[in-house]
PDB file of C-alpha atoms in Angstrom:
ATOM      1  CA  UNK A  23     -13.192 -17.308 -54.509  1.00 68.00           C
ATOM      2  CA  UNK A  24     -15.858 -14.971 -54.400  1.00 66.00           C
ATOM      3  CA  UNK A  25     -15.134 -12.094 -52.317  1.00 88.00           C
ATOM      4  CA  UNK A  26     -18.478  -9.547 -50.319  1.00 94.00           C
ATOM      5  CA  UNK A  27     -17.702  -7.119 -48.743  1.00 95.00           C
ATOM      6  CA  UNK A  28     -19.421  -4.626 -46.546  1.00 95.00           C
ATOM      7  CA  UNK A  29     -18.113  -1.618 -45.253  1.00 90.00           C
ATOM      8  CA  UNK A  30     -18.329  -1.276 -41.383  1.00 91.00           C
ATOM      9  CA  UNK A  31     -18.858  -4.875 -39.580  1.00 93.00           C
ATOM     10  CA  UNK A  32     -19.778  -2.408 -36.535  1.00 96.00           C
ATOM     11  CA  UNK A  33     -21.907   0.575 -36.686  1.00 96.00           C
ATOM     12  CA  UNK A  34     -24.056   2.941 -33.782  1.00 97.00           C
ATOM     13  CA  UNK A  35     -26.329   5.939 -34.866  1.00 97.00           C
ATOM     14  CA  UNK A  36     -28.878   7.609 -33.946  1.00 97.00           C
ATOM     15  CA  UNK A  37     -32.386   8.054 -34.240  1.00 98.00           C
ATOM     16  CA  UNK A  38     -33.320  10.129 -37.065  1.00 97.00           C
ATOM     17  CA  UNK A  39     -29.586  10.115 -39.003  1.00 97.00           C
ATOM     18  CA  UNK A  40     -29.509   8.810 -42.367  1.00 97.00           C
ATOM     19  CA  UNK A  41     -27.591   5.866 -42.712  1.00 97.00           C
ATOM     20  CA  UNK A  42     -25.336   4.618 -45.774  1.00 97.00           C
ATOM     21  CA  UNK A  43     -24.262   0.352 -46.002  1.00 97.00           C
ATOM     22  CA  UNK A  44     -22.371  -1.021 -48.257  1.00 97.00           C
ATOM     23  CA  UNK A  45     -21.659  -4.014 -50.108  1.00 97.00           C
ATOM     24  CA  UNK A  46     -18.897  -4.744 -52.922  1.00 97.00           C
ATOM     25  CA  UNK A  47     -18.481  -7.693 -54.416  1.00 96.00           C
ATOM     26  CA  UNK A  48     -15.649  -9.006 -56.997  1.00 94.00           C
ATOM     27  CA  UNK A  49     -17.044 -11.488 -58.942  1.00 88.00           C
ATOM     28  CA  UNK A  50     -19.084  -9.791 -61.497  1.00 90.00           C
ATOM     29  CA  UNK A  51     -22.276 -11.151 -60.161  1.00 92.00           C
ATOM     30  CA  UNK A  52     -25.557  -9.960 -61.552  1.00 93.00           C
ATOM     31  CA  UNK A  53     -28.097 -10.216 -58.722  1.00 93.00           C
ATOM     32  CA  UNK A  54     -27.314  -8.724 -54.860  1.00 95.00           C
ATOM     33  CA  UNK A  55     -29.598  -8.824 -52.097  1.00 96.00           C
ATOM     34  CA  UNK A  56     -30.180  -6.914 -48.770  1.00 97.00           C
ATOM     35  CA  UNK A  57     -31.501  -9.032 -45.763  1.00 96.00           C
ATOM     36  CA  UNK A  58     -31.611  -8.253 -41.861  1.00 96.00           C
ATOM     37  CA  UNK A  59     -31.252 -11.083 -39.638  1.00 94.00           C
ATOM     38  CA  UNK A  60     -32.641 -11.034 -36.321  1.00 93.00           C
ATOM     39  CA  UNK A  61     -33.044 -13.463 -33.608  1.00 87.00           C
ATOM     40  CA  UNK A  62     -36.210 -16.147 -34.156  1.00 86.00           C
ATOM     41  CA  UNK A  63     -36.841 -14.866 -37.256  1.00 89.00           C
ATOM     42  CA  UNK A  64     -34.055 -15.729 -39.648  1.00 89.00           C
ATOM     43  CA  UNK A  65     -33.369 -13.572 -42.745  1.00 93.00           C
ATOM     44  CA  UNK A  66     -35.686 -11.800 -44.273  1.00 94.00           C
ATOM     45  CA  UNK A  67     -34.933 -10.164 -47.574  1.00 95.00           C
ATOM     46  CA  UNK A  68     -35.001  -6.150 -47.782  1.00 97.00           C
ATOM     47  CA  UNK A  69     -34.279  -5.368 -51.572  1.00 96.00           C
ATOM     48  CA  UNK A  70     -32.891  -6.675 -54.603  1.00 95.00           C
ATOM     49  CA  UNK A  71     -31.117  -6.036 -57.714  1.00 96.00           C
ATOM     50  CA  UNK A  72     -30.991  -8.120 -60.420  1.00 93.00           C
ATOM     51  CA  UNK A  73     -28.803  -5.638 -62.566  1.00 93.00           C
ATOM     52  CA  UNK A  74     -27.118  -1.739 -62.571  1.00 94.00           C
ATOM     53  CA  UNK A  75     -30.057   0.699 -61.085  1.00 93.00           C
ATOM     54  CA  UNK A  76     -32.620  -2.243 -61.327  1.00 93.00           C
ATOM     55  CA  UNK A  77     -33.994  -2.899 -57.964  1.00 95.00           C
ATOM     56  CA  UNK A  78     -37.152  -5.119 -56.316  1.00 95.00           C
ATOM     57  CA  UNK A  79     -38.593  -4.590 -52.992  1.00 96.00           C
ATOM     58  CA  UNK A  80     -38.504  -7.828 -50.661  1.00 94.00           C
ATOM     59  CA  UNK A  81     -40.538  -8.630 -48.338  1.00 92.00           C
ATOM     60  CA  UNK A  82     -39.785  -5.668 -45.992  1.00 96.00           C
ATOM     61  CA  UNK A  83     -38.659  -2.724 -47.976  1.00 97.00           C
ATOM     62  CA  UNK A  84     -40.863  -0.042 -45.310  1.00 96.00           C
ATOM     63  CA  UNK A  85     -38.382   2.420 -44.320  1.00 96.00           C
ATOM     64  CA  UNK A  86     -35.060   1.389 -46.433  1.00 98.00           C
ATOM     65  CA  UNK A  87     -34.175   2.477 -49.808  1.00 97.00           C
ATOM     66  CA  UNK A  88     -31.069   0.860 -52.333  1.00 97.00           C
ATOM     67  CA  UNK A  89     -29.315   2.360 -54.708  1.00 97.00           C
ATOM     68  CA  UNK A  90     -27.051   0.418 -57.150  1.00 97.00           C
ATOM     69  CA  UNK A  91     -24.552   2.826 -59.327  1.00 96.00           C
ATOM     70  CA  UNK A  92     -22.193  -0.083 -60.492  1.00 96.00           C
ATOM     71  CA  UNK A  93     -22.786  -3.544 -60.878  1.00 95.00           C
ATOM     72  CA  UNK A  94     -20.094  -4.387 -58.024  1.00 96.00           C
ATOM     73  CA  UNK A  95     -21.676  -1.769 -55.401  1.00 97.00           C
ATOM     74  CA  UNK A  96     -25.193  -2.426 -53.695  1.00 97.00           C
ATOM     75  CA  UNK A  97     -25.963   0.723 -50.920  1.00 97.00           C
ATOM     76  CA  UNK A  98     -28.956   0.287 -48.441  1.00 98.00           C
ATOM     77  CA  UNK A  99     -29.584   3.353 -47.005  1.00 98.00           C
ATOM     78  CA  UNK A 100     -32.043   4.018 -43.921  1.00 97.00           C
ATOM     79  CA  UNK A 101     -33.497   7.241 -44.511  1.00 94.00           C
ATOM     80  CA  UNK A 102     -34.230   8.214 -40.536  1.00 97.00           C
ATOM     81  CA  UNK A 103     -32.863   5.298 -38.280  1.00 97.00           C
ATOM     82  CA  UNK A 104     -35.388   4.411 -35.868  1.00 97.00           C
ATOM     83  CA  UNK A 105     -34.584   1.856 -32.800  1.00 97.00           C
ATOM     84  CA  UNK A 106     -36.258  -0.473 -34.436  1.00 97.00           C
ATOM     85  CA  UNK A 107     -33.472  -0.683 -37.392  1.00 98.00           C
ATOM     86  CA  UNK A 108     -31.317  -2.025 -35.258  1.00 98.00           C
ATOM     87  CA  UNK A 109     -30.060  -5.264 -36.408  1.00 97.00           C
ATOM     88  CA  UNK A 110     -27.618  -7.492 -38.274  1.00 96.00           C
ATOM     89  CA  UNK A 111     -27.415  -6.827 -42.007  1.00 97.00           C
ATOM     90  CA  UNK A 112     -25.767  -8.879 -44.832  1.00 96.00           C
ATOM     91  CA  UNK A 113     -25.330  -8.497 -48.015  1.00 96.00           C
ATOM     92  CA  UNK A 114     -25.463 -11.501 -50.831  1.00 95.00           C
ATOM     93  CA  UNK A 115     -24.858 -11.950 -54.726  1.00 94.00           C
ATOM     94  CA  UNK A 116     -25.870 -14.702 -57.070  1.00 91.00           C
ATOM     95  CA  UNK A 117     -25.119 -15.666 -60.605  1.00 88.00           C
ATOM     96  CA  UNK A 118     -27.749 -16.027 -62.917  1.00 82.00           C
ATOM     97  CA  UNK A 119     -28.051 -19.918 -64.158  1.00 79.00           C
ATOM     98  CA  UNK A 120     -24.941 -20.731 -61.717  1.00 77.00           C
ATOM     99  CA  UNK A 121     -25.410 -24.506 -61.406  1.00 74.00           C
ATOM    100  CA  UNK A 122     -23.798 -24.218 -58.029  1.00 75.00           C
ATOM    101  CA  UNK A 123     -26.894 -22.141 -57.226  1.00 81.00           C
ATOM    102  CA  UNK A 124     -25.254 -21.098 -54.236  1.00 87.00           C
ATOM    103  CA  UNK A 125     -25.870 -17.296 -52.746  1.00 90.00           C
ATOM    104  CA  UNK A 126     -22.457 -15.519 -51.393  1.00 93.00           C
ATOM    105  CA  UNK A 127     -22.752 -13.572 -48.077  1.00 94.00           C
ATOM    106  CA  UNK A 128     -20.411 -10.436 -46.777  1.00 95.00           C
ATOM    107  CA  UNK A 129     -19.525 -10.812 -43.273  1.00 94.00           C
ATOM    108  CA  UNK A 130     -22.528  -8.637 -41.944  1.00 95.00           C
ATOM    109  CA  UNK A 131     -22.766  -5.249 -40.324  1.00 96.00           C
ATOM    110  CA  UNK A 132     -24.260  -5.153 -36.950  1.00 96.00           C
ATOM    111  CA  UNK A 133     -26.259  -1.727 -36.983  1.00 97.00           C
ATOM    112  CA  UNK A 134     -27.282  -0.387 -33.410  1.00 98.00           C
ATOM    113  CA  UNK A 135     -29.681   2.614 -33.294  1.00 98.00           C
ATOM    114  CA  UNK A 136     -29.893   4.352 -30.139  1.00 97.00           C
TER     115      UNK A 136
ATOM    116  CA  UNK B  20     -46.807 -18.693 -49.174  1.00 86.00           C
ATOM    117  CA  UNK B  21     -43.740 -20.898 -49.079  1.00 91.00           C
ATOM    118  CA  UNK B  22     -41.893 -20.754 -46.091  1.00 94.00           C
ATOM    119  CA  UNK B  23     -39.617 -22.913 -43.989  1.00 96.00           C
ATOM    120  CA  UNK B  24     -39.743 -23.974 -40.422  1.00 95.00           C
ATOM    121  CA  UNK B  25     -36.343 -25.587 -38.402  1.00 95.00           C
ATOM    122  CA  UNK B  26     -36.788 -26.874 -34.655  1.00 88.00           C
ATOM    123  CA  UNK B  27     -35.820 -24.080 -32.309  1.00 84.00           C
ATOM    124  CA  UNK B  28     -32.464 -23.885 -30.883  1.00 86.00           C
ATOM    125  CA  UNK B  29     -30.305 -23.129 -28.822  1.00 93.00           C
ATOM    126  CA  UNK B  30     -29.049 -27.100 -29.289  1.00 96.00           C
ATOM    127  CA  UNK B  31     -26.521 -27.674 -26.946  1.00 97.00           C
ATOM    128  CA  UNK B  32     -24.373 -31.324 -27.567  1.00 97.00           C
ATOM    129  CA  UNK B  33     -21.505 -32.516 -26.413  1.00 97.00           C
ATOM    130  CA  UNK B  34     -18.182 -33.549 -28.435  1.00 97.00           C
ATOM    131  CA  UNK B  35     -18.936 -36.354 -30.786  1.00 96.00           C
ATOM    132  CA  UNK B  36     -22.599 -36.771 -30.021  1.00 97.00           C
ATOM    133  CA  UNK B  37     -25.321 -37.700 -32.934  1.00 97.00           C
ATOM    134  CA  UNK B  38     -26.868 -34.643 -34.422  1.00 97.00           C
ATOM    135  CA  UNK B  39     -29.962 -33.710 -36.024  1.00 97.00           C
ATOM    136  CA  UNK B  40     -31.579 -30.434 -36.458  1.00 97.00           C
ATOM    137  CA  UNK B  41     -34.995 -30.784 -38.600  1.00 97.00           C
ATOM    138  CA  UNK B  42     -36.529 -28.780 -41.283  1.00 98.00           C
ATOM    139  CA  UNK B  43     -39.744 -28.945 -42.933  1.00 97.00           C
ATOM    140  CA  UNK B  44     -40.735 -26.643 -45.943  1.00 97.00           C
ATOM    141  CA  UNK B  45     -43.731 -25.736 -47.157  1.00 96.00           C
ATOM    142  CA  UNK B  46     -43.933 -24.791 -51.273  1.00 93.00           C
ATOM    143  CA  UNK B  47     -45.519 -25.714 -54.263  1.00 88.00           C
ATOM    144  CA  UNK B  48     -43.966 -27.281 -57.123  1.00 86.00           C
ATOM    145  CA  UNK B  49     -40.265 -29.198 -56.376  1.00 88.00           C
ATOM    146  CA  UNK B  50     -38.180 -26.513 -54.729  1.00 93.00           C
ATOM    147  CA  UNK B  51     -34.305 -26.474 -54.188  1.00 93.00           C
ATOM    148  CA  UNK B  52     -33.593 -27.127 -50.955  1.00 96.00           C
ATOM    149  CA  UNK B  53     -30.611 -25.556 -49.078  1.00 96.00           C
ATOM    150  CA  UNK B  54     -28.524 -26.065 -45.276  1.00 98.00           C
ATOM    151  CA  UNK B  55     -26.576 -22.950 -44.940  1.00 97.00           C
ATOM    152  CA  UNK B  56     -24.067 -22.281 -41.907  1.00 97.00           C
ATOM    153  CA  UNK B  57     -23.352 -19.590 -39.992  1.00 95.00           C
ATOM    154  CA  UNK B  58     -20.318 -19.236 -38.173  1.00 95.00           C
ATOM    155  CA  UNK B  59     -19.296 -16.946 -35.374  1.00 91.00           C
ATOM    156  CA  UNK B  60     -18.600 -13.170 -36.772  1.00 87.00           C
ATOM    157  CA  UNK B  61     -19.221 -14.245 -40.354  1.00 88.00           C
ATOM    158  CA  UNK B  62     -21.474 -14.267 -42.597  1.00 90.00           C
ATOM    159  CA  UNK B  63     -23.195 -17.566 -44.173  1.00 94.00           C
ATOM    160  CA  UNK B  64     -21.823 -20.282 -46.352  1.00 94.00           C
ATOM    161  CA  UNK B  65     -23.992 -22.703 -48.347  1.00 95.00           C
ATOM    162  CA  UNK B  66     -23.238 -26.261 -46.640  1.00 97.00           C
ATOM    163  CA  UNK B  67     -25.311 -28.449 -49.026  1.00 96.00           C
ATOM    164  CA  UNK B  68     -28.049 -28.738 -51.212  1.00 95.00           C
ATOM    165  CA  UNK B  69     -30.223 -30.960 -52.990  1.00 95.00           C
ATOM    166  CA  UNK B  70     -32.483 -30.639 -56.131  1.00 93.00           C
ATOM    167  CA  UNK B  71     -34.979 -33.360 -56.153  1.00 91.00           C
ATOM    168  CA  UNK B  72     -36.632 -35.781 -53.904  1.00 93.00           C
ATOM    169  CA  UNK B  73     -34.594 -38.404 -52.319  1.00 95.00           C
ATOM    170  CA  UNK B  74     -31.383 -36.899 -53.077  1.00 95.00           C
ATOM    171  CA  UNK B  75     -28.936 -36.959 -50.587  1.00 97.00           C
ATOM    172  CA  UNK B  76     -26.961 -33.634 -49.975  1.00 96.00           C
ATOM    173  CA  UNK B  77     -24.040 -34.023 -48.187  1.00 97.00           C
ATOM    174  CA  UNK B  78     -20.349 -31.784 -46.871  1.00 96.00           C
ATOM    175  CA  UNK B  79     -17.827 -31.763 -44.312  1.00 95.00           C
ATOM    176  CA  UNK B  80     -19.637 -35.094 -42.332  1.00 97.00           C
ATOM    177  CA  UNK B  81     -23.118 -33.267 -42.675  1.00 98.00           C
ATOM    178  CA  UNK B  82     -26.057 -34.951 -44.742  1.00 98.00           C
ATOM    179  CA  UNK B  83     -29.611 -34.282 -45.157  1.00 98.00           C
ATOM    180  CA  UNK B  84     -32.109 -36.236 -47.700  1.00 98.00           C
ATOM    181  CA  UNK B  85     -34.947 -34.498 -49.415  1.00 97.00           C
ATOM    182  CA  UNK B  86     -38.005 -36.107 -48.254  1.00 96.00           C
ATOM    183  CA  UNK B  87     -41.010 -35.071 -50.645  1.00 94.00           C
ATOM    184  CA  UNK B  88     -43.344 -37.024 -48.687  1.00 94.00           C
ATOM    185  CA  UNK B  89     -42.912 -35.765 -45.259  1.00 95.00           C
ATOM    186  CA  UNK B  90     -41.707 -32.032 -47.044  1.00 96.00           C
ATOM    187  CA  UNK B  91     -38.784 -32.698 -44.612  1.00 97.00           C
ATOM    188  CA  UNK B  92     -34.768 -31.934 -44.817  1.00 98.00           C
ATOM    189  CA  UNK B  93     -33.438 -32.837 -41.506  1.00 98.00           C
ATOM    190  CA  UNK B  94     -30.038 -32.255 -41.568  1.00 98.00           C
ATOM    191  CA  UNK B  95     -27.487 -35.146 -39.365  1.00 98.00           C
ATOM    192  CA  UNK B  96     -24.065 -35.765 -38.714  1.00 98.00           C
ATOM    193  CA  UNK B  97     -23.105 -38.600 -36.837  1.00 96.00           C
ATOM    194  CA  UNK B  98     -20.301 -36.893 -34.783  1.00 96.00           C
ATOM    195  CA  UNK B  99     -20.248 -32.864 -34.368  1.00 97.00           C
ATOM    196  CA  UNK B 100     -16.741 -31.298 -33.006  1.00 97.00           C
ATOM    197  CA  UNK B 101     -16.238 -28.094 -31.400  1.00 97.00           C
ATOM    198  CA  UNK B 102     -15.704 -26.874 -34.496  1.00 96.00           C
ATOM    199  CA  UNK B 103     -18.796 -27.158 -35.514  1.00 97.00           C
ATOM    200  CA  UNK B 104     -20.827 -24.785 -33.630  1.00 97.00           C
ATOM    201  CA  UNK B 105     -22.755 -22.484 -35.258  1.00 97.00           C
ATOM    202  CA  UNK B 106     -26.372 -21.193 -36.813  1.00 96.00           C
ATOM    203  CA  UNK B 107     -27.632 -23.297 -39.131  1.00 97.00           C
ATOM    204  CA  UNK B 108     -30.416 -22.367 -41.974  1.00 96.00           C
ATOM    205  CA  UNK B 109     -32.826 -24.253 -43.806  1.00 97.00           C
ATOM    206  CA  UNK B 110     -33.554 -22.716 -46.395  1.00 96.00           C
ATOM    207  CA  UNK B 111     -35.859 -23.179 -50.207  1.00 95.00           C
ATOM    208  CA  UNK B 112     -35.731 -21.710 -53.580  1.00 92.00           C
ATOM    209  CA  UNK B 113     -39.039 -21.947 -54.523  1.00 87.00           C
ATOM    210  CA  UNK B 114     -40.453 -22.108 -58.558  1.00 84.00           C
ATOM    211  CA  UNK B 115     -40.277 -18.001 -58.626  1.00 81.00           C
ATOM    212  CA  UNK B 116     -36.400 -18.821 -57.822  1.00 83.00           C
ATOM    213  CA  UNK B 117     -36.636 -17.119 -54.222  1.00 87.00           C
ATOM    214  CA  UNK B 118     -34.809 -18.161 -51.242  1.00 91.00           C
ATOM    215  CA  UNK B 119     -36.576 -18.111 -48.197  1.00 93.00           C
ATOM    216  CA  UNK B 120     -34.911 -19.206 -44.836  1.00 94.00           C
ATOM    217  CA  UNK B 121     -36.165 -20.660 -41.888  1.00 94.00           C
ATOM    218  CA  UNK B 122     -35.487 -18.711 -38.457  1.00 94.00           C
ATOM    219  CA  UNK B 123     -31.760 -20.769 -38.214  1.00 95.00           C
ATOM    220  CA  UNK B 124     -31.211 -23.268 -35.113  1.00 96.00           C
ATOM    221  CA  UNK B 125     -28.150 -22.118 -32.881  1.00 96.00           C
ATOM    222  CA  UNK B 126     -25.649 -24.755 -32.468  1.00 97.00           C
ATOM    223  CA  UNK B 127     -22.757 -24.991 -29.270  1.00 97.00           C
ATOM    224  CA  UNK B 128     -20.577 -28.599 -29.057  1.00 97.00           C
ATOM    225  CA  UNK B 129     -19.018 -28.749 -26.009  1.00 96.00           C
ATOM    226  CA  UNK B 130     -15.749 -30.441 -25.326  1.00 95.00           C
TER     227      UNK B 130
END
């Protein structure tokens, strides 16, 4: 089974700190994505990395930055929190010509700002 | 742009009750389409799929049929259990392979 992890599931900063997730995954996946999911507007994707320090802005990149080291380790970092970073974010990986074409989620982190 | 649209929730039903929560997609090309599930506290878990029009997708009691004509994906199951409540996502993978989700429906079953 594939396993995604993410490192807090719980998490309160505050405005203006600079803010580390992360996401590990154990099934040697190539691509791993960053989305925030709020309520009414479902899951919009952040950034992506199709391979070791490779990386594509999604469709709202303003104000986040990745960073990905290893091929099992995705970071999004928030370089000043602001209020309206708060929100649930989960982390996915996908194999590359998987006929399953299925995307694997991590459990979420719910990140307040305050 | 592509982008997919699910009825708005919260969808509150009681034990064994019909179900249907629709979908409707708008792409170009034949996209993948996707349910994915939500449960409480986790994160989400693909539920079915299907590739091509008129195929039926279909797990755990849930089905949904691709519908190229009405660019629908309504996804049913005939009788929900407690169990079952959730967030559901529609969801595409369109011909630049991807994924976009619609805004999930919220689903309680109540015994």
């Amino acid at each position: 089974d594939v396993k995604v992890t993410q490192s807090s599931r719980y998490l309160v900063k505050r405005t203006g700190e600079k803010v580390f997730l992360e996401c590990v995954q154990d099934m040697d996946h190539e691509n791993m994505f960053w989305y925030r999911q709020d309520p009414g507007l479902g899951l919009r994707l952040i950034y992506f990395s199709y391979d070791v320090k490779m990386k594509e802005k999604g469709d709202i990149p303003e104000g986040y930055s990745v960073s990905r080291e290893k091929k099992e380790r995705f970071s999004l970092i928030l370089e000043s929190a602001s209020t309206n970073q708060t929100s649930m974010y989960l982390c996915a990986t996908y194999r590359t010509g998987s006929f399953k074409d299925e995307q694997y989620f991590g459990p979420g982190t719910r990140l307040t700002v305050t | 742009g592509d982008s997919v649209t699910q009825m708005e929730g919260p969808v509150t039903l009681s034990e064994e009750a019909f179900l249907t929560i629709n979908c409707t997609y708008t792409a170009t090309g034949y996209p993948s389409l996707f349910w994915y599930v939500q449960y409480p506290g986790e994160g989400l878990q693909l539920l079915l799929k299907a590739t091509k029009a008129d195929d039926k997708g279909s797990n755990k009691g849930f089905e949904a049929t691709y519908r190229k004509e009405t660019t629908s994906f309504h996804l049913e199951k005939g009788s929900v259990q407690v169990s079952d409540s959730a967030v559901y996502f529609c969801a595409l993978r369109n011909q630049g392979g991807k994924l976009i989700f619609g805004q999930g429906t919220e689903l309680s079953v109540k015994p």
